[in-house]
Coordinates of C-alpha atoms and ligand atoms in Angstrom, one line a residue:
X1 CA 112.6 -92.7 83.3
X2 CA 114.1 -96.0 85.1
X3 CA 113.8 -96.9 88.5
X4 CA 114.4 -99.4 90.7
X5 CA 111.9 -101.1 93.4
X6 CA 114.3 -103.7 96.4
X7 CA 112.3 -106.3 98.6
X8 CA 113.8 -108.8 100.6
X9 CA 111.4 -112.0 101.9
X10 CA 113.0 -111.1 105.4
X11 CA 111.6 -107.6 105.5
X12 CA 108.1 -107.7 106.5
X13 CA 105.9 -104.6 107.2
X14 CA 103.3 -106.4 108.8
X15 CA 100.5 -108.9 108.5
X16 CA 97.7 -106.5 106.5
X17 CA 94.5 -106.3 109.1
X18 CA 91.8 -106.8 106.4
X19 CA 89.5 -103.7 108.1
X20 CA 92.3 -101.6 106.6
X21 CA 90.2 -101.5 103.8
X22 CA 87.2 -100.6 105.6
X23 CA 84.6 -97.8 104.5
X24 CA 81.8 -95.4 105.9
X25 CA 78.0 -94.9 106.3
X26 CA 77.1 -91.7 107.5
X27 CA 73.8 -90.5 107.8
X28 CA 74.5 -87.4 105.7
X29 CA 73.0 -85.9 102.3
X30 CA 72.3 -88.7 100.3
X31 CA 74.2 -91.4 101.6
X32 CA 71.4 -92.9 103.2
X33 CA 68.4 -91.7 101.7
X34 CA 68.9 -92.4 97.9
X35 CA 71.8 -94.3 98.4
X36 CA 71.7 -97.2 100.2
X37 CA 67.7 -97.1 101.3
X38 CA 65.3 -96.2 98.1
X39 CA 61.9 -97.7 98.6
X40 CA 60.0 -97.0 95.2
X41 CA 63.4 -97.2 93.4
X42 CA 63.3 -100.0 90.5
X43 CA 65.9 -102.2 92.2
X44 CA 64.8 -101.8 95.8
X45 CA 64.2 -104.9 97.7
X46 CA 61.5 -105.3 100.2
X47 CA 63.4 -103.2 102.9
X48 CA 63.8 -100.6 100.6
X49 CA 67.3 -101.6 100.3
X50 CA 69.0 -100.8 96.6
X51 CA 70.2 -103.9 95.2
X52 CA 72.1 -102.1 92.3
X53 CA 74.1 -100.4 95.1
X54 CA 74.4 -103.4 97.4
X55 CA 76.2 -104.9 94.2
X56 CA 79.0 -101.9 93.4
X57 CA 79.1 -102.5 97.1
X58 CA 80.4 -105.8 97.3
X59 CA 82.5 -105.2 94.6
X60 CA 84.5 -103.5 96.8
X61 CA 84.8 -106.1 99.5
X62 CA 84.4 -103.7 102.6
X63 CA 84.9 -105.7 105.8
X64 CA 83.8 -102.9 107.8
X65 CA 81.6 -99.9 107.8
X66 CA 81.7 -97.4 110.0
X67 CA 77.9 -95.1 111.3
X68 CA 76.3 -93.6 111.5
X69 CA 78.6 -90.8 111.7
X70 CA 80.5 -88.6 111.4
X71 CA 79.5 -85.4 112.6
X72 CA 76.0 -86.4 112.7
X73 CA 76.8 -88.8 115.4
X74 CA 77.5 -85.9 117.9
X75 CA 73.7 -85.0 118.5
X76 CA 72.3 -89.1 117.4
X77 CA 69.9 -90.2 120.1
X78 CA 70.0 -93.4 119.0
X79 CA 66.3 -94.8 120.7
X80 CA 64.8 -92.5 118.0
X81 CA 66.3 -95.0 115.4
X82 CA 64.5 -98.4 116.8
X83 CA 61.5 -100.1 117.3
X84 CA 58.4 -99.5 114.2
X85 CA 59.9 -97.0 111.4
X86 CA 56.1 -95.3 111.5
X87 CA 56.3 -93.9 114.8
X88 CA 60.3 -92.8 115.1
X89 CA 60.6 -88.9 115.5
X90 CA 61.8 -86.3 112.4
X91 CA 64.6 -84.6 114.1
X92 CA 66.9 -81.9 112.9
X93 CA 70.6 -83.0 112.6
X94 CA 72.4 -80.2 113.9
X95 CA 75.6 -80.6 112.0
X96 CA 74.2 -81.0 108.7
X97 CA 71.8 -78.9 109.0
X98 CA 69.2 -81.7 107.6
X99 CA 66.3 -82.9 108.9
X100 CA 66.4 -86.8 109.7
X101 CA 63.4 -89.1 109.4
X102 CA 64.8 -91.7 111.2
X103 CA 63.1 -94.0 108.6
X104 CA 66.1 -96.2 108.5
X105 CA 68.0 -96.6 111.8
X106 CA 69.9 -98.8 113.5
X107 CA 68.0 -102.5 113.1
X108 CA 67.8 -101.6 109.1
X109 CA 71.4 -100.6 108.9
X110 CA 72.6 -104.6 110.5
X111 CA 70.3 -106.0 108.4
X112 CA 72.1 -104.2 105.5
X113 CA 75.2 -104.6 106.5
X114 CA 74.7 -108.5 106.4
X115 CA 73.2 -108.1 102.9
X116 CA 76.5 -106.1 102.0
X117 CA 79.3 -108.9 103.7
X118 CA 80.4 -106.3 105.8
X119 CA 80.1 -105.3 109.8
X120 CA 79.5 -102.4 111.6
X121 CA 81.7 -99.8 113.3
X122 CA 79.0 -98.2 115.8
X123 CA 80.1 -94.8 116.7
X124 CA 78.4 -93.5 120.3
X125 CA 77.6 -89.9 121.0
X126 CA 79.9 -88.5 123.1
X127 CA 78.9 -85.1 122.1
X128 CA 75.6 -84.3 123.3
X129 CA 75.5 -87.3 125.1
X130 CA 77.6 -89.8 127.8
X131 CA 78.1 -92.9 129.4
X132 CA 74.7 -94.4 130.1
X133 CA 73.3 -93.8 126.2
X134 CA 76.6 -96.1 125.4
X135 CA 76.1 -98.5 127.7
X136 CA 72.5 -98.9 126.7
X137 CA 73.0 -98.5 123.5
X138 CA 75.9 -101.7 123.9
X139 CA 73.3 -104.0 125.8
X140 CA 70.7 -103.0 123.3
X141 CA 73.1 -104.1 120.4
X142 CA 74.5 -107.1 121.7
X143 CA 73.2 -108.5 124.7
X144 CA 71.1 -111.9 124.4
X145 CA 68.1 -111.1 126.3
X146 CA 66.6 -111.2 129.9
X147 CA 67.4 -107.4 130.4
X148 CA 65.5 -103.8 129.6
X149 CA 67.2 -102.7 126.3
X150 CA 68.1 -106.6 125.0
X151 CA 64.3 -107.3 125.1
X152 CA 63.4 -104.5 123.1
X153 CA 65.4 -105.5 120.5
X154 CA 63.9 -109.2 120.3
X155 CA 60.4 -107.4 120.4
X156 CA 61.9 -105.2 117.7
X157 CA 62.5 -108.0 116.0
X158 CA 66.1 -109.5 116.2
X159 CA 65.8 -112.2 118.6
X160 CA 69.7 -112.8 118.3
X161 CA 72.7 -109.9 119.1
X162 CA 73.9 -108.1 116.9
X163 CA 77.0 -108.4 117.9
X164 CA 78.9 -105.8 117.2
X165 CA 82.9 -105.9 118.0
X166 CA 83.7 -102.3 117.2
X167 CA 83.0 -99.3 118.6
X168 CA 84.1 -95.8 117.7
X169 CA 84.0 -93.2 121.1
X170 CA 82.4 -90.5 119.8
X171 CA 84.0 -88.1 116.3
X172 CA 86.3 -85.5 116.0
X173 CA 85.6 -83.9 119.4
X174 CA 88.7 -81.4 119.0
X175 CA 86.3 -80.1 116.3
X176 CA 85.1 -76.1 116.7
X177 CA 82.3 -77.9 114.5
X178 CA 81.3 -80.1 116.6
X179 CA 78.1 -80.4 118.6
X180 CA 79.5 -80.5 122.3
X181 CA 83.3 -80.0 121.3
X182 CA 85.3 -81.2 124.3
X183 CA 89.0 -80.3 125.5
X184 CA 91.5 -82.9 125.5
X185 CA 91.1 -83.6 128.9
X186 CA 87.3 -83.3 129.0
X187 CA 87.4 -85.7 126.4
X188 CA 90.1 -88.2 127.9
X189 CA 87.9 -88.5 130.9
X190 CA 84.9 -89.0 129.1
X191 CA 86.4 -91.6 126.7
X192 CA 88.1 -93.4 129.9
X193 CA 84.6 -93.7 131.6
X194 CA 83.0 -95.0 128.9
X195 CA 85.5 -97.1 127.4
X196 CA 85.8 -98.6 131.2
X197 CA 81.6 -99.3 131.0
X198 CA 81.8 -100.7 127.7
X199 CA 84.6 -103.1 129.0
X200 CA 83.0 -104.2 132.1
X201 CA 79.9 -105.2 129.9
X202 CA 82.0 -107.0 127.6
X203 CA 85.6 -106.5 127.9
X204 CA 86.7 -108.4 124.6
X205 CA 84.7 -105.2 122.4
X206 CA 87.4 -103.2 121.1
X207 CA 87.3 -99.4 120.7
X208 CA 88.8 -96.7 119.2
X209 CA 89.2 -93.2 120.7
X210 CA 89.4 -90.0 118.9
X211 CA 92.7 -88.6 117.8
X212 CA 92.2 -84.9 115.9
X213 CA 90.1 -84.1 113.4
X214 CA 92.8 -83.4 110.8
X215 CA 97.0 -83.2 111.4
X216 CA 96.6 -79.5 110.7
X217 CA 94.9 -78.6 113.8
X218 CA 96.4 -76.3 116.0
X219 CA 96.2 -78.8 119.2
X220 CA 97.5 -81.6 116.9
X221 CA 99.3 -83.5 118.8
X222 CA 99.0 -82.7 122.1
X223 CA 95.2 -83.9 121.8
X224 CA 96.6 -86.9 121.2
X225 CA 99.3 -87.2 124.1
X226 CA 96.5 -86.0 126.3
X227 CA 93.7 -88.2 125.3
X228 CA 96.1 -91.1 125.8
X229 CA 97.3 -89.7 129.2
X230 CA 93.6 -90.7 130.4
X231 CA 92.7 -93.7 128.3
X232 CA 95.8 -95.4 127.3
X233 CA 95.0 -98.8 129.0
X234 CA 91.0 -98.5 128.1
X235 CA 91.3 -98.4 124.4
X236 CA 92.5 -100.5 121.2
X237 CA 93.0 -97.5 118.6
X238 CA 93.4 -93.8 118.4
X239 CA 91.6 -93.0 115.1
X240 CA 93.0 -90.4 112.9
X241 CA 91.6 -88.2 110.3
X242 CA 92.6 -86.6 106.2
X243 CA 91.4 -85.3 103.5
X244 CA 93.0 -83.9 100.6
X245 CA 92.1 -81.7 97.7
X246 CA 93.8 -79.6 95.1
X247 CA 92.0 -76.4 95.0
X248 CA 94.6 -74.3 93.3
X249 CA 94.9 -77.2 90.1
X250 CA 98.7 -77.8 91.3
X251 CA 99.4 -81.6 90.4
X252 CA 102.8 -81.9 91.2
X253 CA 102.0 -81.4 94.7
X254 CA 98.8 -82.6 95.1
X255 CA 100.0 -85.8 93.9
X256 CA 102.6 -85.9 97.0
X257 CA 100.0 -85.6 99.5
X258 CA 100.9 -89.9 100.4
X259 CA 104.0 -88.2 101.7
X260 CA 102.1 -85.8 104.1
X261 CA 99.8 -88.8 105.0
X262 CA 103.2 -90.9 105.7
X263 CA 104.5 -88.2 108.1
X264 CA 101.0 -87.6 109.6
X265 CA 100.8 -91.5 110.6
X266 CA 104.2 -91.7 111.9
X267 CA 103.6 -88.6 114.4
X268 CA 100.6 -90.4 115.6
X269 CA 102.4 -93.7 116.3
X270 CA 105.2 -91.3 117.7
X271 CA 103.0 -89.3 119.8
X272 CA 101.5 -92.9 121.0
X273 CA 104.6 -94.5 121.7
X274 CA 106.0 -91.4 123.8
X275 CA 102.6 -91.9 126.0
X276 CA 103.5 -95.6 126.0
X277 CA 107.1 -94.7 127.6
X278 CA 106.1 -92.3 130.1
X279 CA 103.2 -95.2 131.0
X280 CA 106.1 -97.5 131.3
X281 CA 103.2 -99.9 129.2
X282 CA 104.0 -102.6 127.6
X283 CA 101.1 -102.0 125.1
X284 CA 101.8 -100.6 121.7
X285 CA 98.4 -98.4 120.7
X286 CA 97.5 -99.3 117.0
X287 CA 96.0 -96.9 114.3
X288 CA 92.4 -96.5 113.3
X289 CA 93.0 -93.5 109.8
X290 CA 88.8 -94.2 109.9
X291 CA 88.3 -91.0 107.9
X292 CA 90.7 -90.8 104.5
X293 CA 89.6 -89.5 100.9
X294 CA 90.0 -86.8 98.6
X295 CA 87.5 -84.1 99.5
X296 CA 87.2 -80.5 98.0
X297 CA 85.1 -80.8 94.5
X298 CA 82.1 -80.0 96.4
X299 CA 82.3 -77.4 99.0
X300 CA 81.4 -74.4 97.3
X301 CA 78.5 -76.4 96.1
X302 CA 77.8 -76.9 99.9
X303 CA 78.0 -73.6 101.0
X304 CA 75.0 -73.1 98.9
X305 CA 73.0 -76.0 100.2
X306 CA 69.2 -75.2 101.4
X307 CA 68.9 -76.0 105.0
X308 CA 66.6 -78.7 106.8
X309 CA 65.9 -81.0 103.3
X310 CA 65.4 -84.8 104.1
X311 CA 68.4 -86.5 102.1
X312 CA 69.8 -82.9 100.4
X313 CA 72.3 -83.1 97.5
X314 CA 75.7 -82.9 100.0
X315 CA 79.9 -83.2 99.8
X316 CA 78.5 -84.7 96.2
X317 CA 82.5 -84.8 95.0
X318 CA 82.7 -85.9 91.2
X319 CA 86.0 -87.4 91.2
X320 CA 88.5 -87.3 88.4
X321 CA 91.2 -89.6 86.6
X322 CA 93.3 -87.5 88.9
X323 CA 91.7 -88.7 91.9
X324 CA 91.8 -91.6 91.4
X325 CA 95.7 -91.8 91.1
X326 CA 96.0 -89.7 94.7
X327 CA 93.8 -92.4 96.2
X328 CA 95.9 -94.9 94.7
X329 CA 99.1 -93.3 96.7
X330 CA 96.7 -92.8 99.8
X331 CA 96.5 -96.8 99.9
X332 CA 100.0 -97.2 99.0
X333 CA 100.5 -95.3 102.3
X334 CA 98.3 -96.7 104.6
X335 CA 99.7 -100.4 103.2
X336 CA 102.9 -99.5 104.4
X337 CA 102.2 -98.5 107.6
X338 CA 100.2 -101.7 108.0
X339 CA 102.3 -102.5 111.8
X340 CA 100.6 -99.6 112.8
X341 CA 97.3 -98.8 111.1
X342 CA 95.1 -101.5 111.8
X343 CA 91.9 -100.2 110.4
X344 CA 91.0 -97.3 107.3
X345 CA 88.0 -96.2 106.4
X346 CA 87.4 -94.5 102.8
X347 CA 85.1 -91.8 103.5
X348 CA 82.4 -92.5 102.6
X349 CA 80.6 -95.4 100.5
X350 CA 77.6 -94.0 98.8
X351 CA 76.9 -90.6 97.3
X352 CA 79.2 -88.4 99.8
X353 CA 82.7 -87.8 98.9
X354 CA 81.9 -91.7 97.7
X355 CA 83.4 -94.0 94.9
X356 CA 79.6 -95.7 94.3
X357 CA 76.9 -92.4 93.1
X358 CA 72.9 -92.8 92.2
X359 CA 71.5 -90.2 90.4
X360 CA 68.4 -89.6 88.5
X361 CA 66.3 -93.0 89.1
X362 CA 69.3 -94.8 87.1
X363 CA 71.4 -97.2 88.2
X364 CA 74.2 -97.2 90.7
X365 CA 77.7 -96.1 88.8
X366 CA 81.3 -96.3 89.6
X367 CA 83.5 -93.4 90.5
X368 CA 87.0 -93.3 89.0
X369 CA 88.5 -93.6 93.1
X370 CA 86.3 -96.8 93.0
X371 CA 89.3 -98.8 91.1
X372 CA 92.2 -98.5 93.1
X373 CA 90.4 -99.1 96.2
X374 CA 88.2 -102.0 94.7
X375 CA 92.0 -103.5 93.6
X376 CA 94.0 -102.7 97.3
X377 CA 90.6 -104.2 98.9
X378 CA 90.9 -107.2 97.2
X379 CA 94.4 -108.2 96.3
X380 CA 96.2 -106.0 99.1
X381 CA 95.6 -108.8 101.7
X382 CA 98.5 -110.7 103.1
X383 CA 101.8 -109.0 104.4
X384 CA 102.9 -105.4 103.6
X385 CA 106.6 -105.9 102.5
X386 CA 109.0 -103.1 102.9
X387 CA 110.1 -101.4 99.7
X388 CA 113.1 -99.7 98.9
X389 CA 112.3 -97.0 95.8
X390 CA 115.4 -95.9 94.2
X391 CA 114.0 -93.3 91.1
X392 CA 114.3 -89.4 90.5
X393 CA 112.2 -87.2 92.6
X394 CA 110.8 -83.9 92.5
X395 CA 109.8 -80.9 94.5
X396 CA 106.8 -79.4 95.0
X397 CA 105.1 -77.0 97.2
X398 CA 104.2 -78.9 100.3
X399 CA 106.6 -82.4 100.7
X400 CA 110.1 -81.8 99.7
X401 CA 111.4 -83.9 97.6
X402 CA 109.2 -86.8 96.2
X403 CA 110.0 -89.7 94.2
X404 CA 108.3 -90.5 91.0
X405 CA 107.1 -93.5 91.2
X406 CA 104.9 -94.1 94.8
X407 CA 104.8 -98.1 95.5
X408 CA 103.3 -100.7 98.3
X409 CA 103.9 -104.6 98.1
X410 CA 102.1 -107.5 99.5
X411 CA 102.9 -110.7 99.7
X412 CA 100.3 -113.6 99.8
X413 CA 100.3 -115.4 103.4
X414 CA 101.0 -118.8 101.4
X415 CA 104.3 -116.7 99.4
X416 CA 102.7 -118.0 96.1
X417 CA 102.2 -114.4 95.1
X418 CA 103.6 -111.2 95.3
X419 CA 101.4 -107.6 94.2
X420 CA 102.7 -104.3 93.8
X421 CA 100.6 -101.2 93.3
X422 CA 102.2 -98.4 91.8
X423 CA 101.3 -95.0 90.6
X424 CA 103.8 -93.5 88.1
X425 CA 103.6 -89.5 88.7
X426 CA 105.6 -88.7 86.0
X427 CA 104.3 -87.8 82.5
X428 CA 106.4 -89.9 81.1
X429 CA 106.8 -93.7 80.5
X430 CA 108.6 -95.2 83.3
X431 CA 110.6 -98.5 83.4
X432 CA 111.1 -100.2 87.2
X433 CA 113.6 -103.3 87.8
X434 CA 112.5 -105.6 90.6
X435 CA 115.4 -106.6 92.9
X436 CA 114.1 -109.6 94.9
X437 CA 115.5 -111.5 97.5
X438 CA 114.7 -114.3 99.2
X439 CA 111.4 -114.6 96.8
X440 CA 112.3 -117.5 94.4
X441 CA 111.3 -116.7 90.7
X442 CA 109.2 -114.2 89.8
X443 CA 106.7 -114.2 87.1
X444 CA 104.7 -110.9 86.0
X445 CA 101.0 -113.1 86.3
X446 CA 98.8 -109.9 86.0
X447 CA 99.1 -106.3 84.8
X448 CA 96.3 -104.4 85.4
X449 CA 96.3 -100.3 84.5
X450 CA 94.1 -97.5 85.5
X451 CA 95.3 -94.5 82.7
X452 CA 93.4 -91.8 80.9
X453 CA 95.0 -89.3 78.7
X454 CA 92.5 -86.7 80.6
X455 CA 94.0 -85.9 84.2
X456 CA 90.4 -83.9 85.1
X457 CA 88.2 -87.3 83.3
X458 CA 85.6 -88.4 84.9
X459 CA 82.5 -91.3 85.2
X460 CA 78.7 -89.8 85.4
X461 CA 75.5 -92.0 84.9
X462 CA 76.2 -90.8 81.3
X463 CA 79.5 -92.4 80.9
X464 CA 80.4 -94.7 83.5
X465 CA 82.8 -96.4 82.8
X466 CA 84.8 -93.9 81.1
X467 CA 87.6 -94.3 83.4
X468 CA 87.8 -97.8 83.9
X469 CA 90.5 -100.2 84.7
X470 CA 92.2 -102.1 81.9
X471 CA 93.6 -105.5 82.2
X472 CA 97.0 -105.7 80.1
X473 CA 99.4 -108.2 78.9
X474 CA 101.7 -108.9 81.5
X475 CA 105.5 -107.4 80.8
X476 CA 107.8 -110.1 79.4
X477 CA 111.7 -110.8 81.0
X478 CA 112.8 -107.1 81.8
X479 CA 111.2 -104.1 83.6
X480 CA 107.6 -103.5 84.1
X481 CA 106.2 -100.9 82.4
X482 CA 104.8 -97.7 84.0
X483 CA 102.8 -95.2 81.5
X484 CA 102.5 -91.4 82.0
X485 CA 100.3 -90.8 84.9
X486 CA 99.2 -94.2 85.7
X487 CA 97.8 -96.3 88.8
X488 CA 99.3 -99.9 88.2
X489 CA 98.8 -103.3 89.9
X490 CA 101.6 -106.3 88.9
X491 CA 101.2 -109.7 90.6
X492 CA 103.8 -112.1 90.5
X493 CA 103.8 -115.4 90.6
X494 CA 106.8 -116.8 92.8
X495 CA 107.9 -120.3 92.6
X496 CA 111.6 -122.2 93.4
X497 CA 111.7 -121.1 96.5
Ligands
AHR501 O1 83.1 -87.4 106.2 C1 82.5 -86.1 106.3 C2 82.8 -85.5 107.6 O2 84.2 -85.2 107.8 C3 82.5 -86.3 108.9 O3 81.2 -86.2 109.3 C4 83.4 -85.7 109.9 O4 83.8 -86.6 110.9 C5 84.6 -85.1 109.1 O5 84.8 -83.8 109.4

């Protein structure tokens, strides 16, 4: 199969905002306990923090993490997560049903992030709780001192702020799931109020407010256009919310999904920009996808799960070869919708729905999604060029007609370089030409190819690196060289320009 791939140096997506490759903490199954906090585990540090983990971590170069939830945050007093670990309450976490020692909160989680190179994305309860538990909980965090909640954290310890920039306003509160589920408008007001106190304490904080839990909810979008109605002017980002899955074994379609995540993010930014209009604002409301994986191995498992366990075996998705390809076209998506989505968050990091698993006592592994996220994190970083895709397509259940070959280019802010990620989803061996203007020469520098002749492969403590990237010989003169099923990065070097 040929196809074609056209960029032009004069077509620019946008500048790449590097939280787009952002991940999640959520204080859920295992995440936390036996993920990223093990005392007694071999590679534990002091804090009880896994080194092993904090290693596959930074491998994937996460400049944000978002906690600590989630669902969980909707019923999170956070003053039972400070001050001395021995005397913070047990609680039982409503929404997963798990009881929560509170043995690493809030303090422990900075410190980790830190040790991890990444920064926090605080979400506040706006479930169960309002406007004065933010505000505290925003002085707590990042005011200096000389005030009630700033000098508990220097007695707790941290003498300086933490200083955290980001802050999510509240989770999925269209959710039926949701501990204290709000209307639209109940919500917009709430998120208004708030946002307004969080500004007056510190008005260069940004925040994000919540769009709907999925694109398939049946108030999807007017949530959105009603949120917005009340906080337009208060807030940075409208998050939004996917997951895909492939229950009933149908590649061809589950393959496609990019395209429903495409249309998904372009109804947001539509349904933003129409509030925009009828606000007269000059202010155009950027993206926040701070929920996006593959997520449907596990939940028969869950259904089954024994209630009120401390760390229980949860959303424990083994991810295949497969996978690992549809997370490759989920990137590819939210790359090219860079002008827009300013910040992603895989969900999640450790253990739950998660590219980094511990199991056993052993050490940390690698799931198969790990790859093409670990590659987008660290390569995709520069400016999302627009790319033309001339190739066949095909049809499948859900997206209409889809081509083959699913693409995103970057270029490097300097122009010495130019990356393309591509996943073939054909079965067969495809060829692409690079038109290029405006670019100079182009070299093939790097090929780099994530294949497995086993769609349903996957990594285990056992095996892990049985589906493991593979760095190739770069494609001579001619077209690159796509195999069957295949996630593939090409950089180019450019020069003569
Ligand atoms: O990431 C798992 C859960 O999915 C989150 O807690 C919730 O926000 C979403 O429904």
């Amino acid at each position: 199969m040929k196809a074609r791939l056209c960029i032009d140096r004069d077509f620019e997506i946008g500048r790449i905002d590097r939280r787009l490759y952002g991940s999640f903490i959520e204080h859920l199954g295992r995440a936390v306990y036996g993920g990223i906090y093990e005392p007694g585990h071999p590679s534990a540090d002091g804090r009880g923090f896994r080194r092993d983990v904090l290693d596959l971590v930074r491998g994937l170069d996460v400049p944000v993490v978002r906690y600590p939830g989630g669902n969980y945050v909707s019923s999170f007093r956070w003053e039972d997560s400070i001050g001395p670990a021995a005397r913070r309450p047990r609680r039982l976490d409503l929404a997963w049903k798990s009881v929560e020692p509170n043995e690493f909160g809030l303090g422990e989680f900075v410190q980790w992030a830190r040790e991890a190179g990444t920064e926090p994305m605080m979400a506040i309860n706006l479930g169960t709780r309002g406007i004065d538990a933010a505000r505290n909980l925003v002085e707590y965090c990042n005011h200096p001192g000389g005030s009630y909640w700033s000098d508990l954290r220097r007695e707790h310890g941290s003498a300086e702020p933490f200083g955290i920039k980001l802050w999510c306003l509240g989770n999925e509160m269209d959710g039926p799931w949701q501990v204290g589920q709000k209307t639209p408008d109940e919500y917009g007001r709430i998120a208004y109020e708030t946002a307004k106190a969080i500004k007056l304490f510190d008005p260069a904080l940004e925040l994000v407010a919540c769009g709907s839990s999925t694109g398939t909810m049946p108030s999807f979008p007017l949530w959105e256009a009603t949120v917005l109605d009340h906080c337009y002017d208060s807030v940075d980002y409208l998050s939004l919310h996917q997951y895909y899955g492939n229950p009933d074994d149908d590649l061809p379609t589950f393959l496609a999904v990019s395209r429903g995540m495409d249309r998904f993010i372009e109804s947001v930014a539509a349904t933003c920009d129409h509030v925009k209009a009828k606000k007269r604002s000059r202010k155009e409301m950027k993206l926040s996808f701070d929920e996006w994986n593959v997520w449907f191995h596990s939940r028969e498992a869950d259904t089954k799960a024994e209630p009120w366990q401390v760390g229980p075996r949860l959303l424990e998705d083994v991810y295949t070869f497969e996978d690992a390809l549809v997370v490759g076209c989920m990137l590819n998506s939210l790359i090219r919708h860079a002008d827009r989505v300013s910040i992603a968050c895989l969900a999640q990091l450790v253990n739950v729905i998660a590219p980094i698993m511990t199991d056993n006592g052993g050490p940390a592994w690698r799931q198969t999604i790990y790859w093409p996220f670990a590659y987008a994190s660290k390569r995709g970083r520069g400016l999302s060029m627009d790319l033309r895709i001339a190739c066949p397509v095909y049809d499948n259940k859900a997206y209409g007609d889809v081509p083959y070959l699913d693409a995103s280019a970057v270029l490097a802010e300097d122009g010495s370089s130019l990356v393309l990620f591509c996943v073939n989803r054909a079965d067969e061996t495809m060829e692409v030409d690079l038109v290029a203007a405006g670019l100079g020469d182009l070299r093939m520098a790097e090929k780099v190819e994530l294949r497995n002749e086993d769609l349903k492969a996957v990594n285990s403590s056992a095996e892990p690196e049985k589906v493991s990237p593979r760095v190739l010989a770069p494609d001579k003169a001619g077209p690159a060289v796509l195999a069957p099923y295949s996630w593939t990065m090409l950089a180019y070097s450019l020069t003569g320009r």
